[in-house]
PDB file of C-alpha atoms in Angstrom:
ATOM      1  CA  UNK A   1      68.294   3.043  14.472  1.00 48.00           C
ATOM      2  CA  UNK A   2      65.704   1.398  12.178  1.00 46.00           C
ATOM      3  CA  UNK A   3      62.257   0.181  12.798  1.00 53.00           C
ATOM      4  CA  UNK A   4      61.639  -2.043   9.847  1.00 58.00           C
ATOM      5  CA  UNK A   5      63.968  -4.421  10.897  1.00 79.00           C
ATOM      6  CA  UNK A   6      62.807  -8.191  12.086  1.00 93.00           C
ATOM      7  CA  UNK A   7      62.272  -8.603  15.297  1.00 98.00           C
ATOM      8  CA  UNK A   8      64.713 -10.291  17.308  1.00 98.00           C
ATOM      9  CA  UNK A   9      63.826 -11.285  21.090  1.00 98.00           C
ATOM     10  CA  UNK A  10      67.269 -12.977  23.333  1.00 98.00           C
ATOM     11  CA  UNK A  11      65.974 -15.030  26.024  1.00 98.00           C
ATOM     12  CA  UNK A  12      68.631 -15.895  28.715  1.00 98.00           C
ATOM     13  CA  UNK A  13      68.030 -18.566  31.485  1.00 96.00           C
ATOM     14  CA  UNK A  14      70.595 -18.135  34.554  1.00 94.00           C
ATOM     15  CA  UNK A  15      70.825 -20.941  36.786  1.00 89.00           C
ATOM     16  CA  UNK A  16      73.647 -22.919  37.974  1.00 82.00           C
ATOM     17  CA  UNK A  17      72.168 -26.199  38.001  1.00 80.00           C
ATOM     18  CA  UNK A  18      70.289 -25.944  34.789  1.00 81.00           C
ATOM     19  CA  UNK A  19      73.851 -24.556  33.169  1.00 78.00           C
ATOM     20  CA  UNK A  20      75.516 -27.660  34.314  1.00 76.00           C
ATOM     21  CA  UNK A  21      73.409 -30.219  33.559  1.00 78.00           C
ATOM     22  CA  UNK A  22      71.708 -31.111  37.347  1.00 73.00           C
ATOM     23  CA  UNK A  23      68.048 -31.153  36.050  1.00 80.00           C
ATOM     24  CA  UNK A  24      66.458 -29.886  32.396  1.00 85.00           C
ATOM     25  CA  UNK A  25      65.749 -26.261  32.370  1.00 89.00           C
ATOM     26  CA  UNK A  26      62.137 -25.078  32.474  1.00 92.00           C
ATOM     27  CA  UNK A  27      62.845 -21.157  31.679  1.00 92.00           C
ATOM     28  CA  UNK A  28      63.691 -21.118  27.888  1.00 95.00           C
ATOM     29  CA  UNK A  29      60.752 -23.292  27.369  1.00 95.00           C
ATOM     30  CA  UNK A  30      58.441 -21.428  29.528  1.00 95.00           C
ATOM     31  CA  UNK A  31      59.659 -17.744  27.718  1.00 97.00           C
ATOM     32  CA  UNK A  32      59.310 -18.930  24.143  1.00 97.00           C
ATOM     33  CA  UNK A  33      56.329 -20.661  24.552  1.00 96.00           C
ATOM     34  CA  UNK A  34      54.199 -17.548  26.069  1.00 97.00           C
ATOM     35  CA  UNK A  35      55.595 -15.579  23.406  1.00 98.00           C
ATOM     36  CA  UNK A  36      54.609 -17.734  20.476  1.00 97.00           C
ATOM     37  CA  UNK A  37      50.912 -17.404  21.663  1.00 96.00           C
ATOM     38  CA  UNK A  38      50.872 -13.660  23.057  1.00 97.00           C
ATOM     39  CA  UNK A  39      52.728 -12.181  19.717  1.00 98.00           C
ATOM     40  CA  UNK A  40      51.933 -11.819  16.488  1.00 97.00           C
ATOM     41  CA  UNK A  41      54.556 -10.279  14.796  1.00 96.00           C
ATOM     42  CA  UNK A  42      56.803 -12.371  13.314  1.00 96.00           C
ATOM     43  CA  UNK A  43      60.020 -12.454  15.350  1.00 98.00           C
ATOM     44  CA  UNK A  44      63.177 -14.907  15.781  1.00 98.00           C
ATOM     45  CA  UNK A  45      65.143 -15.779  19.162  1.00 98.00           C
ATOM     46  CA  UNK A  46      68.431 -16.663  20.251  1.00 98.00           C
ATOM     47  CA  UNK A  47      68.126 -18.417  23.641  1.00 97.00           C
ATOM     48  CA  UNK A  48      71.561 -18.503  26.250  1.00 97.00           C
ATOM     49  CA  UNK A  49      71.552 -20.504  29.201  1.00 96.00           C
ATOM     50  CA  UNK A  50      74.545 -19.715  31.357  1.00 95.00           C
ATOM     51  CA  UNK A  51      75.719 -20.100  35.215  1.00 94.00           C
ATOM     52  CA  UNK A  52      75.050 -17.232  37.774  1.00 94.00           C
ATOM     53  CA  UNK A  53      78.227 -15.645  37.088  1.00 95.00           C
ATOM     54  CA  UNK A  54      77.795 -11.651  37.007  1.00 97.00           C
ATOM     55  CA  UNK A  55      80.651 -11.370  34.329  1.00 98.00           C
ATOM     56  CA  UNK A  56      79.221 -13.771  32.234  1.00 97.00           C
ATOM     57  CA  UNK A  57      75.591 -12.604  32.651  1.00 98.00           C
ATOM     58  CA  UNK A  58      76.800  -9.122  31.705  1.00 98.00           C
ATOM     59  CA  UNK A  59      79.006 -10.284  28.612  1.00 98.00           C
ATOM     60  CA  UNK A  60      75.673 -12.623  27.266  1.00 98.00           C
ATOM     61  CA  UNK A  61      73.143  -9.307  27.831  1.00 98.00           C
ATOM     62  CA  UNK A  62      76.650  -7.217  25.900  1.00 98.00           C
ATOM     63  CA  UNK A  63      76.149  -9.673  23.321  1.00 98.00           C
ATOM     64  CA  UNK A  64      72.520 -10.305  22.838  1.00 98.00           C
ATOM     65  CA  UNK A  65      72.358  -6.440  22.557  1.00 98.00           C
ATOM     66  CA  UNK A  66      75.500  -4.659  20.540  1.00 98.00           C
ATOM     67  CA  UNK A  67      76.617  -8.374  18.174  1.00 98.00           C
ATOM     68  CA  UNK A  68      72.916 -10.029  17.585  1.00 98.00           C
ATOM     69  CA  UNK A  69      71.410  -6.960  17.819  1.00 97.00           C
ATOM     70  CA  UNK A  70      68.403  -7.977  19.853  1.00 98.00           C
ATOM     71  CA  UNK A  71      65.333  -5.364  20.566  1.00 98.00           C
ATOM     72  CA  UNK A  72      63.901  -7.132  23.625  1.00 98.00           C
ATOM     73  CA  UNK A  73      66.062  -9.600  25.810  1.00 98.00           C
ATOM     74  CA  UNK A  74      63.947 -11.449  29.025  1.00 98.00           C
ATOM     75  CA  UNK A  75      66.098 -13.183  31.502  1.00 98.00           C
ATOM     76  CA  UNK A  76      64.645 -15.680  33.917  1.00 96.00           C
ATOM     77  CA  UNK A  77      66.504 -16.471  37.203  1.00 94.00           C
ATOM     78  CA  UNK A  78      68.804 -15.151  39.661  1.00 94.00           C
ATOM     79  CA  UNK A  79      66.910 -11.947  41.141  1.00 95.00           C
ATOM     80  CA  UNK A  80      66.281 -13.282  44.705  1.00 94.00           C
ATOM     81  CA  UNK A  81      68.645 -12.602  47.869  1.00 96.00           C
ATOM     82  CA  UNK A  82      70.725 -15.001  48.044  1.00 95.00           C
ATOM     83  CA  UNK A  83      74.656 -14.324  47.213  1.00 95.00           C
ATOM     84  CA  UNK A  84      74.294 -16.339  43.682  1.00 94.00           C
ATOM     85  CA  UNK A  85      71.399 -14.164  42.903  1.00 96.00           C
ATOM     86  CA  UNK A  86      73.184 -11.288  40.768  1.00 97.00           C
ATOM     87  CA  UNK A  87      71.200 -10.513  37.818  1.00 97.00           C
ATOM     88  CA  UNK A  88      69.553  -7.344  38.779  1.00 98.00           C
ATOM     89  CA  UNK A  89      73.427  -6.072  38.930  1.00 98.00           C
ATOM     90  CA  UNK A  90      74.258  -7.473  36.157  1.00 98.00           C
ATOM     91  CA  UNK A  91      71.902  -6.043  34.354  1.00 98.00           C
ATOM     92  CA  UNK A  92      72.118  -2.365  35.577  1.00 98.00           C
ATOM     93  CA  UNK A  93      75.733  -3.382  34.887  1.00 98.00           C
ATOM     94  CA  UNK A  94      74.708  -2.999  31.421  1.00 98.00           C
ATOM     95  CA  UNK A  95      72.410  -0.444  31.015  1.00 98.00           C
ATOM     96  CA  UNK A  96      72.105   2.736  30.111  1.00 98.00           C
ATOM     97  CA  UNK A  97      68.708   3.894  31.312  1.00 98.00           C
ATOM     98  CA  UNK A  98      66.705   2.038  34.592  1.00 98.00           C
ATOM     99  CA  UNK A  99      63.254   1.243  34.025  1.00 98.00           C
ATOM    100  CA  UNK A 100      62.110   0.193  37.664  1.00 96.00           C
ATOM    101  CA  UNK A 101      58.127   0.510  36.456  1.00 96.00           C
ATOM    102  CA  UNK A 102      58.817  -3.286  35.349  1.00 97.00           C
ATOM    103  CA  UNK A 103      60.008  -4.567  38.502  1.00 95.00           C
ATOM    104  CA  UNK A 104      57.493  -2.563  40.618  1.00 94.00           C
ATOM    105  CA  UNK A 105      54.736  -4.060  38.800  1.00 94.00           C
ATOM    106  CA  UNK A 106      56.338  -7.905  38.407  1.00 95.00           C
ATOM    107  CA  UNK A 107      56.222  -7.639  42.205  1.00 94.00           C
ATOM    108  CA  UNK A 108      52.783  -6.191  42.813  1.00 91.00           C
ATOM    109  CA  UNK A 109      51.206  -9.362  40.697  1.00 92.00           C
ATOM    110  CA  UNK A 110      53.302 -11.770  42.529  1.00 91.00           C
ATOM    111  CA  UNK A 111      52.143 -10.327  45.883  1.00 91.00           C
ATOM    112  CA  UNK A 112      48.971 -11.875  44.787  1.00 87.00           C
ATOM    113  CA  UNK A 113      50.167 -15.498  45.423  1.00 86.00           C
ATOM    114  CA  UNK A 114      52.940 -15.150  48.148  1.00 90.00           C
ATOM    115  CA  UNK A 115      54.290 -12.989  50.548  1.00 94.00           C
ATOM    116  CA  UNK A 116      57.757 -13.341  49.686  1.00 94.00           C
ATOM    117  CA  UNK A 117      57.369 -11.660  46.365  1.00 92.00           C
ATOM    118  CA  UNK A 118      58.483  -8.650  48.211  1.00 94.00           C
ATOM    119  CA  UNK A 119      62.413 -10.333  48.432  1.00 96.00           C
ATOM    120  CA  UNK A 120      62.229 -10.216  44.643  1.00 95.00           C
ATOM    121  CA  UNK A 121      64.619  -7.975  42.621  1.00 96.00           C
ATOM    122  CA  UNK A 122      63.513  -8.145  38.999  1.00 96.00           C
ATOM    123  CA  UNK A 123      64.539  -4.980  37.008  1.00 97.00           C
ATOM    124  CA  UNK A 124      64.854  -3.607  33.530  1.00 98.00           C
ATOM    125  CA  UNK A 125      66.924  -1.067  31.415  1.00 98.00           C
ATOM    126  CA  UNK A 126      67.383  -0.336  28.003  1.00 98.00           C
ATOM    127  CA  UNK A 127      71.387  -0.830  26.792  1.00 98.00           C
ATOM    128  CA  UNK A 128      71.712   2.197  24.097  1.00 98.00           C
ATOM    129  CA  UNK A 129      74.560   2.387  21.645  1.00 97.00           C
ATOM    130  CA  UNK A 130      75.334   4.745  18.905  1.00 96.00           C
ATOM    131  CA  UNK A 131      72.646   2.423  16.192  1.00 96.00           C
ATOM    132  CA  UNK A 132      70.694   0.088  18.158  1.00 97.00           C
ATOM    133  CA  UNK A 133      69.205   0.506  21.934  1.00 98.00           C
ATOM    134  CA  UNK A 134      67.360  -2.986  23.639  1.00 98.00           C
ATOM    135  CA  UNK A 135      65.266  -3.232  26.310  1.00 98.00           C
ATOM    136  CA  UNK A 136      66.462  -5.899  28.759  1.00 98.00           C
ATOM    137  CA  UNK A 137      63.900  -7.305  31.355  1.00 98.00           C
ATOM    138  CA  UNK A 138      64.791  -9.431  34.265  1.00 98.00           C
ATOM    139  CA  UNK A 139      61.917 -12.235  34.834  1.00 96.00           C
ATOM    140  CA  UNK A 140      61.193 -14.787  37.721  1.00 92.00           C
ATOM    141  CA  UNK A 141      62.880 -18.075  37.892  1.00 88.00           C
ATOM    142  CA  UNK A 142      59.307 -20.481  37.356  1.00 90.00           C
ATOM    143  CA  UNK A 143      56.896 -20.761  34.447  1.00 92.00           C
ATOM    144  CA  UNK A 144      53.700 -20.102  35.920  1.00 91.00           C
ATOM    145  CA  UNK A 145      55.135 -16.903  37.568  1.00 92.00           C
ATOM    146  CA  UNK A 146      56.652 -15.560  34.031  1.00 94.00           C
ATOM    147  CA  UNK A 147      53.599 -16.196  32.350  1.00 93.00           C
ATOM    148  CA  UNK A 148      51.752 -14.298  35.272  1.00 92.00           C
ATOM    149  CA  UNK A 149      53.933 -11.389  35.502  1.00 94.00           C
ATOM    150  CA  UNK A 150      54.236 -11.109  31.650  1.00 96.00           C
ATOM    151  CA  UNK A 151      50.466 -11.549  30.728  1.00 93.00           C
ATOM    152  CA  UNK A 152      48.792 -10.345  34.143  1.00 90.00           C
ATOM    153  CA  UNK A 153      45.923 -12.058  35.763  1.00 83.00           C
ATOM    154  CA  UNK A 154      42.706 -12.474  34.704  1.00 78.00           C
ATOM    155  CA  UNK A 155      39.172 -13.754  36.898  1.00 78.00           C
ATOM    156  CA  UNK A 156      36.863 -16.699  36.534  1.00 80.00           C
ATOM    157  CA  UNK A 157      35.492 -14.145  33.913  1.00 80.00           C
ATOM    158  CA  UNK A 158      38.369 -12.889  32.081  1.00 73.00           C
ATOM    159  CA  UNK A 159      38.062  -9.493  33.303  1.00 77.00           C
ATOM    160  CA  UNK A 160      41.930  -8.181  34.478  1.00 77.00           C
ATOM    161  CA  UNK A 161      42.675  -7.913  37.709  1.00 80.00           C
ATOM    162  CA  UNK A 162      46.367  -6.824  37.413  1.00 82.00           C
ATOM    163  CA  UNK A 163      48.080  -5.922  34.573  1.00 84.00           C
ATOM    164  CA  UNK A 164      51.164  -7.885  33.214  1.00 93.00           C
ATOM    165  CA  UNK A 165      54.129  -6.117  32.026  1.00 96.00           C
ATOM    166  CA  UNK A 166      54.404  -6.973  28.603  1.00 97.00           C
ATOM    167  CA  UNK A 167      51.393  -4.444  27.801  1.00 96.00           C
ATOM    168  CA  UNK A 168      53.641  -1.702  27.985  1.00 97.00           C
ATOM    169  CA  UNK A 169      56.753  -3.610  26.089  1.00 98.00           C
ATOM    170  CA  UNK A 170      55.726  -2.664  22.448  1.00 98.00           C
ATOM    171  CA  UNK A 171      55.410   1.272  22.920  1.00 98.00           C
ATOM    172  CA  UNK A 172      58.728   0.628  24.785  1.00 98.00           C
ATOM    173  CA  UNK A 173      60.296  -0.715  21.692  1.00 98.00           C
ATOM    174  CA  UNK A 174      58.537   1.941  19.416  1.00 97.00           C
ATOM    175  CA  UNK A 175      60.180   4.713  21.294  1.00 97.00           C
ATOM    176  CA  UNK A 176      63.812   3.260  21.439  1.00 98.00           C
ATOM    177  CA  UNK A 177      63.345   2.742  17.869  1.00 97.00           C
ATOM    178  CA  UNK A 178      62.702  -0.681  17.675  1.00 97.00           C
ATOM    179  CA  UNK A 179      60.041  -2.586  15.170  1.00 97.00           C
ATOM    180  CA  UNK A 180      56.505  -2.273  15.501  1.00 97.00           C
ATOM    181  CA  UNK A 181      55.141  -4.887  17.333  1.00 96.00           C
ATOM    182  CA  UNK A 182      51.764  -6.712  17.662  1.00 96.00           C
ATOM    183  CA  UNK A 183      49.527  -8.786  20.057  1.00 96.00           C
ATOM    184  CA  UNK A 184      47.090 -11.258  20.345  1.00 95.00           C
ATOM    185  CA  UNK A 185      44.403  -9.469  22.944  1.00 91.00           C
ATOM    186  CA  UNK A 186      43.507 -12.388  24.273  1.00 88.00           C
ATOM    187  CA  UNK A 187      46.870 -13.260  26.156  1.00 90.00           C
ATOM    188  CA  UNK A 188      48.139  -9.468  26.533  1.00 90.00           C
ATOM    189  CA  UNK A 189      46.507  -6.627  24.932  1.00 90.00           C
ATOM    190  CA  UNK A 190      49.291  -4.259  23.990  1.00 93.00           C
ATOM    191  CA  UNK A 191      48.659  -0.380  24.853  1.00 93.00           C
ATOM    192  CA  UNK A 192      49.778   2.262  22.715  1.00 94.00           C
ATOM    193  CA  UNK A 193      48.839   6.149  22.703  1.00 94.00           C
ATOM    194  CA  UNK A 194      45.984   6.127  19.813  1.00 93.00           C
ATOM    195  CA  UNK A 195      48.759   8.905  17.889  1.00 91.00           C
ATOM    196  CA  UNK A 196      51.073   5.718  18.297  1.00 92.00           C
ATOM    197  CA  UNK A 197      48.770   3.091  16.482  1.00 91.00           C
ATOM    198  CA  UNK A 198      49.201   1.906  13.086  1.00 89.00           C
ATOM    199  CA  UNK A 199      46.425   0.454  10.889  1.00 84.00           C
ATOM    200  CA  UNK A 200      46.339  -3.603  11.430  1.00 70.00           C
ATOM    201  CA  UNK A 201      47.971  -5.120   8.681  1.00 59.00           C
ATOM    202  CA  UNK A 202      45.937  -5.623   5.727  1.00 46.00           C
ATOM    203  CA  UNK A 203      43.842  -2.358   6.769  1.00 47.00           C
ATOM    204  CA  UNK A 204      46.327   0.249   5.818  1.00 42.00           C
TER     205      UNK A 204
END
């Protein structure tokens, strides 16, 4: 595995309706827009927005991973109760290695707007192969919640009052071999072990 490669983010929005064309989906936008202001690293995406179809799900998260050879792949949709609601299988489908941290943590900053974050399923695992290993997270379905659950929450103040999941994503990516990369503080301060901190750019 190399760690100098660019980095390569697949964003996949899973909804029936959106898929087929009932009304203009809101996830894509939502995911690419918080992550042009939290990262600075430079980094490219390939975006998928496909029906609530566990084979397909797993074959676009197959895909993302082993052929485009994404480090980090955020889904958005399909990790409530109902029957249609089968990413969180699809995506363990997938993996090699659970990461249920994520989706404890997604839930315990939702709890702090609605009760019924607790019906949630949002997961995460890292797909390994032989070269490459990605971390795929499963998001919620609407974009104030992603930006909540990825970012945190912050008071009147801007002191944190819950931390958002995303702090933890770089390290992630550093340990599965992926490339180094870098925040802006003021949406999500990334934490790293100080061993695991390189010089900012331009310091070195």
């Amino acid at each position: 595995m190399t760690s100098n490669a660019t980095l390569l983010i697949g964003l996949v929005s899973i909804s029936d309706r959106a898929s087929g064309g009932v009304y203009q989906d809101q996830g894509l936008p939502a995911l690419q827009d918080w992550l042009a202001r939290a990262l600075t690293t430079p980094f490219r995406v390939e975006t998928r927005l496909i029906a609530d179809e566990q084979p397909q799900i797993e074959a676009t998260l197959t895909e993302l991973a082993d052929v485009a050879r994404c480090h980090l792949i955020l889904t958005t949709g399909g990790t409530g109760p109902s029957r249609r609601d089968v990413t969180p299988e699809a995506t363990k489908a997938v993996g090699s290695k659970e990461m249920p941290g994520f989706g404890e943590q997604m839930r315990q900053i939702s709890l702090h707007f609605v009760p019924t974050a607790i019906l949630s399923r949002q997961t995460a695992v890292i797909r390994e192969t032989a070269d490459h290993a990605a971390l795929i997270l499963n998001l919620p379905g609407q974009p104030k919640a992603i930006a909540e659950t990825l970012g945190g929450l912050k008071d009147a103040d801007g002191a944190t009052l819950v931390g958002g999941i995303f702090a933890a994503v770089p390290y992630c990516i550093d340990l599965i071999g992926g490339p180094y990369m870098e925040t802006d503080p003021a949406v999500c301060k990334a934490f790293r072990p100080k061993s695991a901190i390189r010089p900012a750019q331009g310091q070195a």
